[in-house]
Coordinates of C-alpha atoms and ligand atoms in Angstrom, one line a residue:
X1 CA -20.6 1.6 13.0
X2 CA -19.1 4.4 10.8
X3 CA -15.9 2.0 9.5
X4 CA -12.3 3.3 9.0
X5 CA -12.3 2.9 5.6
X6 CA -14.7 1.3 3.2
X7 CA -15.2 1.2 -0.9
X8 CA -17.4 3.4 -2.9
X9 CA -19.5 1.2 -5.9
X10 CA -21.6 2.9 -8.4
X11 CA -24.0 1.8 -11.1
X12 CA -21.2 2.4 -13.6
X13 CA -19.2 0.0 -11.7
X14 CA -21.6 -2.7 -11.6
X15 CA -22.4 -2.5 -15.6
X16 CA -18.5 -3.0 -16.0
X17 CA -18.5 -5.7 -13.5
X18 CA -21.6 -7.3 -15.2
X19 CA -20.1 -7.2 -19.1
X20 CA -17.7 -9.1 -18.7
X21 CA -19.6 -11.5 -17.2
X22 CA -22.0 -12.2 -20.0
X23 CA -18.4 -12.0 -22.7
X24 CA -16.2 -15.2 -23.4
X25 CA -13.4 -14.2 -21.4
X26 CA -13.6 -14.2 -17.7
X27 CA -10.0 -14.3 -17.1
X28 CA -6.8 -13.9 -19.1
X29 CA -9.0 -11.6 -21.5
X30 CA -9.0 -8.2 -22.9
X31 CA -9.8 -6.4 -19.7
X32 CA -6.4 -7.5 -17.7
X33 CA -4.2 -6.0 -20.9
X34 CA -6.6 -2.6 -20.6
X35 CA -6.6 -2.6 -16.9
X36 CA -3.0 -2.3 -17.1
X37 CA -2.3 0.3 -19.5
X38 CA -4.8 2.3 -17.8
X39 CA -2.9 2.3 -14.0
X40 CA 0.9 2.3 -16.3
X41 CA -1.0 6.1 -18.1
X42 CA -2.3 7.4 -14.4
X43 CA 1.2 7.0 -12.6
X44 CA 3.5 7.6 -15.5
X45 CA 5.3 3.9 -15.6
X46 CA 6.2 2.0 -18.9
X47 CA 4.4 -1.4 -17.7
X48 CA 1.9 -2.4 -15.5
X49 CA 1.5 -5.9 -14.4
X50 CA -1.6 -6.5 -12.6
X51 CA -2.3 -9.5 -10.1
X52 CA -4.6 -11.1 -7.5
X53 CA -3.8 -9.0 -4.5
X54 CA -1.0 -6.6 -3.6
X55 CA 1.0 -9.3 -1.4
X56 CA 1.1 -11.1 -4.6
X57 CA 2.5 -8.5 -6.3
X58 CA 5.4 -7.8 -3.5
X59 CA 6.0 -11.9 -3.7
X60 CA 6.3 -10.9 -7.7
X61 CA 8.2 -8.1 -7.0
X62 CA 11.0 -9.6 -4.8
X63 CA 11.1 -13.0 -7.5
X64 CA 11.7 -10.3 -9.9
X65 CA 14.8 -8.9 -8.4
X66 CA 15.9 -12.2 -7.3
X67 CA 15.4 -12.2 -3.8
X68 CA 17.0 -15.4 -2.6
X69 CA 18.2 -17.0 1.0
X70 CA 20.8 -15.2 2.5
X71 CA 19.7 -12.1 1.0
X72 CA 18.6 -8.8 3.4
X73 CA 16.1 -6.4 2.7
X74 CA 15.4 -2.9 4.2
X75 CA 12.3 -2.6 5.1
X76 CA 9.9 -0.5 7.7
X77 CA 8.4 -1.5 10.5
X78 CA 5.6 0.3 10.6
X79 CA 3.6 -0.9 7.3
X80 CA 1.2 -4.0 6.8
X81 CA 2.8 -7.9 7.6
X82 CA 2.7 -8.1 3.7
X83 CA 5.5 -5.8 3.0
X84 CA 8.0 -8.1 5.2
X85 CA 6.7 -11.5 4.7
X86 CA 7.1 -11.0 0.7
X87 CA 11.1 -11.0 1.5
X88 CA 10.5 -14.4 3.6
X89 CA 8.6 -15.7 1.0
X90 CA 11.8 -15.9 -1.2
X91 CA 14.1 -17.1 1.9
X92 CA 15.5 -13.5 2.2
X93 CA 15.5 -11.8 5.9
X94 CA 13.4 -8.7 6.2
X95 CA 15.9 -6.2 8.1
X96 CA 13.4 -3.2 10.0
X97 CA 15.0 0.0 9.6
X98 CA 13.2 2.8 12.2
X99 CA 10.9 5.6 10.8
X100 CA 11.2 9.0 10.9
X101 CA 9.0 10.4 14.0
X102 CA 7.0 13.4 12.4
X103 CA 5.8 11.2 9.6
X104 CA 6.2 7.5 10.4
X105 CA 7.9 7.0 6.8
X106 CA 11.3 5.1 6.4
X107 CA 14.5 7.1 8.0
X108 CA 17.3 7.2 4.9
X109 CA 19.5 7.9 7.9
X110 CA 18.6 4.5 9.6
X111 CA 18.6 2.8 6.6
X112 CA 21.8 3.4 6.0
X113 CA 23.0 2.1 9.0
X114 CA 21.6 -1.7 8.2
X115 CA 23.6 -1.9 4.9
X116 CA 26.1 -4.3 4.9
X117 CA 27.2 -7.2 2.1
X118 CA 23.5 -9.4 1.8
X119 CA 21.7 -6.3 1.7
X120 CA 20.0 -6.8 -2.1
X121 CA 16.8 -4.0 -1.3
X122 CA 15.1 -1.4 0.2
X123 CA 11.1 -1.3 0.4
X124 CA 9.7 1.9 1.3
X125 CA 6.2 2.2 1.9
X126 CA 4.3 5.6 1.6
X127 CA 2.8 5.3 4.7
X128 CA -0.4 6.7 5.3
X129 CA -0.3 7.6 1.4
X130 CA 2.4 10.0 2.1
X131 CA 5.6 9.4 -0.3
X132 CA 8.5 8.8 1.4
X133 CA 11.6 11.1 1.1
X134 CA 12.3 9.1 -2.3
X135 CA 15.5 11.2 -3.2
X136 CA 17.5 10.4 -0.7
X137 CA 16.4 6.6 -0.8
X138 CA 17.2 6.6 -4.1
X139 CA 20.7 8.3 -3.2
X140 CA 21.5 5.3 -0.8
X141 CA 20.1 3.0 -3.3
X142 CA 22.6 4.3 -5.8
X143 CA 25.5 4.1 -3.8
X144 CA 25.6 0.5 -2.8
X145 CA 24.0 -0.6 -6.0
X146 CA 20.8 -2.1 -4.5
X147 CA 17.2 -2.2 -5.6
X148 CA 14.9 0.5 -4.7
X149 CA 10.7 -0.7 -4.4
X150 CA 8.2 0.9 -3.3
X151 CA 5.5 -0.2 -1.5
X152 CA 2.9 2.0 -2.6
X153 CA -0.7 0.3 -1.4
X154 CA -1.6 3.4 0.6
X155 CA 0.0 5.7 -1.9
X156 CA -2.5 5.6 -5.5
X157 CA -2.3 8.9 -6.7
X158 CA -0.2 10.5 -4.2
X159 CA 2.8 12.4 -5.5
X160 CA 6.6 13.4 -4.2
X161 CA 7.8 16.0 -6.0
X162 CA 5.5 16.4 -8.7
X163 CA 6.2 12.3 -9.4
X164 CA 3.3 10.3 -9.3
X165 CA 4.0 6.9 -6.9
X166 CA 4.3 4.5 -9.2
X167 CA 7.0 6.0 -11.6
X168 CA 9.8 6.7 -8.4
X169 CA 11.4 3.0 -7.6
X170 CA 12.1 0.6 -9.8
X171 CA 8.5 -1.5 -8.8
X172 CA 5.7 0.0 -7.2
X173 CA 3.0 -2.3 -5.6
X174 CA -0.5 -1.1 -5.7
X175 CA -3.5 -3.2 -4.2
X176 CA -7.1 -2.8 -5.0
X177 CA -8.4 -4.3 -1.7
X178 CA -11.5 -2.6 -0.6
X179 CA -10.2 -0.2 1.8
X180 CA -7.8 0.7 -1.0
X181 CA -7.9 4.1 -3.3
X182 CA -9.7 1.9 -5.7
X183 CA -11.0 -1.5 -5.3
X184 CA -11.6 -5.1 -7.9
X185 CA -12.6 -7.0 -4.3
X186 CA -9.0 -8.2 -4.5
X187 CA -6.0 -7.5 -6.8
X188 CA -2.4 -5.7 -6.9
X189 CA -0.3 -4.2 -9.5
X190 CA 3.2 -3.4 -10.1
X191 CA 4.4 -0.9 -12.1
X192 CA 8.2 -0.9 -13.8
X193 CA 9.8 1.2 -16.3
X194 CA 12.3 -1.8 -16.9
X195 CA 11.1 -4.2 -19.8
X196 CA 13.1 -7.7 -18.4
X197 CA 11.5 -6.8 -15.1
X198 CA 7.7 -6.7 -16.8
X199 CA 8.6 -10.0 -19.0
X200 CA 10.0 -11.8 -16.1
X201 CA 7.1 -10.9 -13.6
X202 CA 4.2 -12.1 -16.7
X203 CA 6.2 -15.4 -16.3
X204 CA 5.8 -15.5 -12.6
X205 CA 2.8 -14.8 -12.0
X206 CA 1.3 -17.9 -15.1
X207 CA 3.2 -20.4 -13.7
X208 CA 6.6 -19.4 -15.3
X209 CA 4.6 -19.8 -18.4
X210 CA 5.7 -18.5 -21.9
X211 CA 2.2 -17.9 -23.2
X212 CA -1.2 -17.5 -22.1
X213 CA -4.8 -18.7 -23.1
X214 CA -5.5 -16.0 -25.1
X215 CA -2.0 -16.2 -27.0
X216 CA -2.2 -19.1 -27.4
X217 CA -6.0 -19.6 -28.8
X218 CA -4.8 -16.2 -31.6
X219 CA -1.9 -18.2 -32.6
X220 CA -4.3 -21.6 -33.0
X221 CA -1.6 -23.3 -31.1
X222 CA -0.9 -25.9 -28.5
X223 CA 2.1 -25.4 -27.8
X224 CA 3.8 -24.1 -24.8
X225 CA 7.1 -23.8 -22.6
X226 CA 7.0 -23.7 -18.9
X227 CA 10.6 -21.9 -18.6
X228 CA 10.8 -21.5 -14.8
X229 CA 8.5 -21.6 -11.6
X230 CA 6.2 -19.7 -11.2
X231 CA 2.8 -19.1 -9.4
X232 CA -1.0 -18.3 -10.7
X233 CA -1.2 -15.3 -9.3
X234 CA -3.7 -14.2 -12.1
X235 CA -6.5 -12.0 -12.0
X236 CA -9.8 -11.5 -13.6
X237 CA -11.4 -10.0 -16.1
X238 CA -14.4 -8.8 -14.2
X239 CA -12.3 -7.2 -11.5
X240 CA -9.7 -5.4 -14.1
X241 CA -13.8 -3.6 -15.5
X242 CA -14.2 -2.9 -11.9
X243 CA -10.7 -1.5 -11.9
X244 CA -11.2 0.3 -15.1
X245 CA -14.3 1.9 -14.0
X246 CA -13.0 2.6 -10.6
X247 CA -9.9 4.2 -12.0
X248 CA -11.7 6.7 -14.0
X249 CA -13.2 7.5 -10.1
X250 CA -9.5 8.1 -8.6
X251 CA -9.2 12.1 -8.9
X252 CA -12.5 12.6 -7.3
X253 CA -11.6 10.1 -5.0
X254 CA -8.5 11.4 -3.8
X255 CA -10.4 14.9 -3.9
X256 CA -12.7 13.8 -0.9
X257 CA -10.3 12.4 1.1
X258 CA -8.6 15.2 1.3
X259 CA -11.2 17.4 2.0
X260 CA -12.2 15.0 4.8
X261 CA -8.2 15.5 5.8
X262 CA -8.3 19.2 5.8
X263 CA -11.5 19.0 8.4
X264 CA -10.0 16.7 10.6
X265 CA -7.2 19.1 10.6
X266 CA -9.0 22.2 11.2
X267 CA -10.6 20.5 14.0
X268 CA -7.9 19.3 15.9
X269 CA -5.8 22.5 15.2
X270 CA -4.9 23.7 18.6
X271 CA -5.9 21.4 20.9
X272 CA -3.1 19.9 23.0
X273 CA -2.6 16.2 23.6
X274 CA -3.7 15.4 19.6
X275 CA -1.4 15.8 16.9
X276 CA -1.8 14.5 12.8
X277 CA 1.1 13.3 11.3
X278 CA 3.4 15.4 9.7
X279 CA 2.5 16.3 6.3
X280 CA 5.6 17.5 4.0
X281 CA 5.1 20.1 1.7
X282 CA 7.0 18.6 -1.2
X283 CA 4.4 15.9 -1.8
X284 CA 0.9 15.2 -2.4
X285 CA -0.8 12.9 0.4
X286 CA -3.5 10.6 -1.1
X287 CA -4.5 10.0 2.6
X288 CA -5.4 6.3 2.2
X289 CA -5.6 6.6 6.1
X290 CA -5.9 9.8 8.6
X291 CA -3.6 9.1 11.4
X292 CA -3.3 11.2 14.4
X293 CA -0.7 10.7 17.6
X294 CA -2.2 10.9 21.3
X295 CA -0.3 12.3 23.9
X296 CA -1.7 10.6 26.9
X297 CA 1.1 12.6 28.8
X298 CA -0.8 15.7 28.4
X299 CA -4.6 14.5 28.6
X300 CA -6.2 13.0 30.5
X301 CA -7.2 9.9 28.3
X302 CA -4.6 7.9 26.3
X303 CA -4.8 6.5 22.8
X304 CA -6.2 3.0 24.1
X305 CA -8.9 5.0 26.1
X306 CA -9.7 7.4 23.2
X307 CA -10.3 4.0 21.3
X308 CA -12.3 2.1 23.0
X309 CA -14.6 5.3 23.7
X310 CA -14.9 5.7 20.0
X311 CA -15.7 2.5 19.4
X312 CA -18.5 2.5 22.2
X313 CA -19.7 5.6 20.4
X314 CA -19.9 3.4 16.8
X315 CA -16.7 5.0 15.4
X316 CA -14.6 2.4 13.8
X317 CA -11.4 3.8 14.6
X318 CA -8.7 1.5 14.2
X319 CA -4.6 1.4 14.8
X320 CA -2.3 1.1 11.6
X321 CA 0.0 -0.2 12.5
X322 CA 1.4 -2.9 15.4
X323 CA 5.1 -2.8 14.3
X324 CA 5.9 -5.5 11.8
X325 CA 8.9 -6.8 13.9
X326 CA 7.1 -7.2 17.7
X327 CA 4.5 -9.6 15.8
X328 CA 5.2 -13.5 17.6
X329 CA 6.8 -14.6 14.0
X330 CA 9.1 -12.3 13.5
X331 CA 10.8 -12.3 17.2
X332 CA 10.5 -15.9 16.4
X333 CA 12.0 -16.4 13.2
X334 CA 14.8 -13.8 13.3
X335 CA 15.6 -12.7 17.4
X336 CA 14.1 -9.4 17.2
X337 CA 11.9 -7.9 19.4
X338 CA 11.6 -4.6 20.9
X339 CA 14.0 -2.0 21.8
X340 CA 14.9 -3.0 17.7
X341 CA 12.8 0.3 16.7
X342 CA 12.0 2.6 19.2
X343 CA 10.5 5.1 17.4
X344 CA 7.7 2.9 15.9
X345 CA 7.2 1.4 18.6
X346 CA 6.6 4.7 20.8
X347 CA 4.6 5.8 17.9
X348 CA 2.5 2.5 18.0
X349 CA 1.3 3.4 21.9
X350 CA -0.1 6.8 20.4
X351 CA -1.3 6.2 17.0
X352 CA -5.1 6.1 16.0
X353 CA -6.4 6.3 12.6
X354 CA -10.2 7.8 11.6
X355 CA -12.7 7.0 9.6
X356 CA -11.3 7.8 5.8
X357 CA -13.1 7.2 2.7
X358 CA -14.9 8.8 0.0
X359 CA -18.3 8.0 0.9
X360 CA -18.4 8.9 4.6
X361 CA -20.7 11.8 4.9
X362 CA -20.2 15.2 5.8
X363 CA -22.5 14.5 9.3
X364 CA -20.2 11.4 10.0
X365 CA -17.1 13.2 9.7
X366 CA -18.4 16.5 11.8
X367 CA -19.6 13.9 14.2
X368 CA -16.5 12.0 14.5
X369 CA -14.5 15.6 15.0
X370 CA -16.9 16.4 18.4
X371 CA -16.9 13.0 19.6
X372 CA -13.0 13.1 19.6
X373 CA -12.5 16.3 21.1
X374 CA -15.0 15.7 23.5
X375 CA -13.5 12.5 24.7
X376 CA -10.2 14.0 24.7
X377 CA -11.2 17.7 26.9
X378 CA -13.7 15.8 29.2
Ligands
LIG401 C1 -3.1 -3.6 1.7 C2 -1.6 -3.6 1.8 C3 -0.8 -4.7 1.3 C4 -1.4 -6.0 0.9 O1 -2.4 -5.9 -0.1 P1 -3.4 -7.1 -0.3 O2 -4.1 -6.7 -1.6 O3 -4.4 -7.0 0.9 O4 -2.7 -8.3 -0.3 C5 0.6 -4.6 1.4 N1 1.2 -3.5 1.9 C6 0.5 -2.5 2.5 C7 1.2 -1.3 3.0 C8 -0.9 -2.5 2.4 O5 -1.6 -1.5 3.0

């Protein structure tokens, strides 16, 4: 099975990996402090916090702005569960605002519309690795004094405007899961240029601790203040090497994915009934997924069909995403449901996502080119 998306690991990477494991720190050490500067240098942010996954570093994220009960957030529907739930975590309601229909990424028009007293936040997340149309979020933002994330997971390395992700919002959230632009197995990041946002999210994420191991040990002190509640959301030494090494990986990376983009393209340029997302020309898409619409109006076969063929064929398609607000919970929790946002939702019967990763070879992705277009003109 050819997968969707998968990590690349090198002998450079493993050496990193396996250095740290013979040093004396294996967590709260050197590499976390490095780690962190490195990912703060690639996107252009003042701080970099890293954690133990990327919902970890939304929960930070939302702590950090104070996300509290009563309190709305704007948020897409179309993402991952993670970028919602972080706002329930705090006892905040996650409000969906719809997506725009070319590129899937947060409408500012529709956003606009949900504002009203509680809202505290708007996370947009550069679907896809697309950046969303930050200017005019920002714009909205501005006006009705509210905080701006960004949800940037699919987005390392991506640009809007010659901005790296990760220098737009106020916090960006990064995760290193292995389907990720990089990978440390699991982790997450967030990137601030605000210092009492940085200080407060150390604090969270050590149990609301005012000093670590290592602080404490170069001070020759026992002595510490817990100074409000927090959470271990640490993470490790020997994933921030793997981080370190992967990082210095990114730009080649980003390279091959879009070269694997740009043949996908070519290939389905023309043919009726399958259509890539919009790509806009002010930005630079790090392509963290390929993700094309299916008209099954105008072929023969529809986007469930085209799936399940590809995956009889060993093509490990897959469907990013089911609309955060149609999952059980969520209609649940807050009485919504569909009909709430009908353009993700029409989107969600079309959508399919192929394979996308550095490592996939130039046979696989030929081969996964023909098998589509032959499915779809049979
Ligand atoms: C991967 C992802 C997350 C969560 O990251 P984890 O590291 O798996 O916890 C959040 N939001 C989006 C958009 C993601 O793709």
């Amino acid at each position: 099975m050819i997968p969707y998306g998968r990590q690349t690991i090198d002998e450079d990477d493993i050496k990193a990996v396996n250095d740290v494991l013979s040093s004396d720190w294996l967590t709260t050490g050197p590499k976390v402090a490095e780690f962190e500067q490195a990912v703060a240098d690639y996107v252009g942010a003042k701080y970099a916090v890293a954690v133990c996954n990327g919902t970890a570093a939304l929960h930070t994220a939302m702590h950090a702005i104070g996300i509290s009960s009563g309190d709305e957030v704007i948020v897409p529907p179309m993402t991952f569960a993670a970028t919602a739930n972080c706002v329930v975590f705090q006892g905040g309601t996650p409000v969906f605002a719809d997506v725009d229909p070319d590129t899937l990424l947060l409408d500012p028009v529709k956003v606009e519309e949900k504002i009203n007293e509680k809202t505290k936040a708007i996370i947009g997340v550069d679907y896809a690795g697309q950046p969303c149309d930050w200017d005019s979020l920002r714009e909205i933002a501005d006006k009705h004094v509210l905080r701006l994330v960004a949800d940037g997971c699919h987005a390392l390395g991506a640009e809007y405007k010659g901005r790296k992700v990760g220098s737009i919002a106020d916090m960006t959230i990064f995760s290193f899961h292995p389907v990720k632009h990089i990978t440390t197995g699991e982790g997450g990041m967030i990137t601030t240029d605000e210092p009492a946002l940085a200080r407060h999210m150390r604090l969270f994420i050590n149990h609301g601790i005012s000093t670590d191991a290592r602080q404490r040990e170069q001070q020759s002190s026992w002595f510490y203040e817990m100074v409000g509640l927090g959470y271990n959301y640490r993470i490790t030494d020997f994933q921030c090497a793997l981080g370190i090494s992967q990082l210095q990986k990114l730009p080649k990376f980003l390279e091959r994915r879009r070269e694997i983009a740009a043949y996908y393209d070519k290939a389905f340029d023309g043919l009726f009934g399958i259509t890539p997302l919009v790509v806009r020309k002010d930005s630079f898409h790090a392509y963290h997924l390929y993700v094309a619409r299916v008209d099954g109006d105008t072929l023969n076969c529809d986007r469930t069909t085209l799936f399940t063929k590809l995956r009889e064929k060993g093509i490990g398609v897959n469907v990013h995403y089911i609309p955060v607000h149609l999952h059980p919970f969520y209609m649940e929790k807050f009485h919504i449901g569909p009909g709430s946002c009908p353009i993700a939702e029409s989107a969600y019967e079309q959508i399919i996502s192929l394979p996308m990763f550095p490592g996939i070879s130039d046979e696989d992705v030929e081969l996964v080119a023909l098998k589509v277009k032959n499915i779809i003109c049979s």
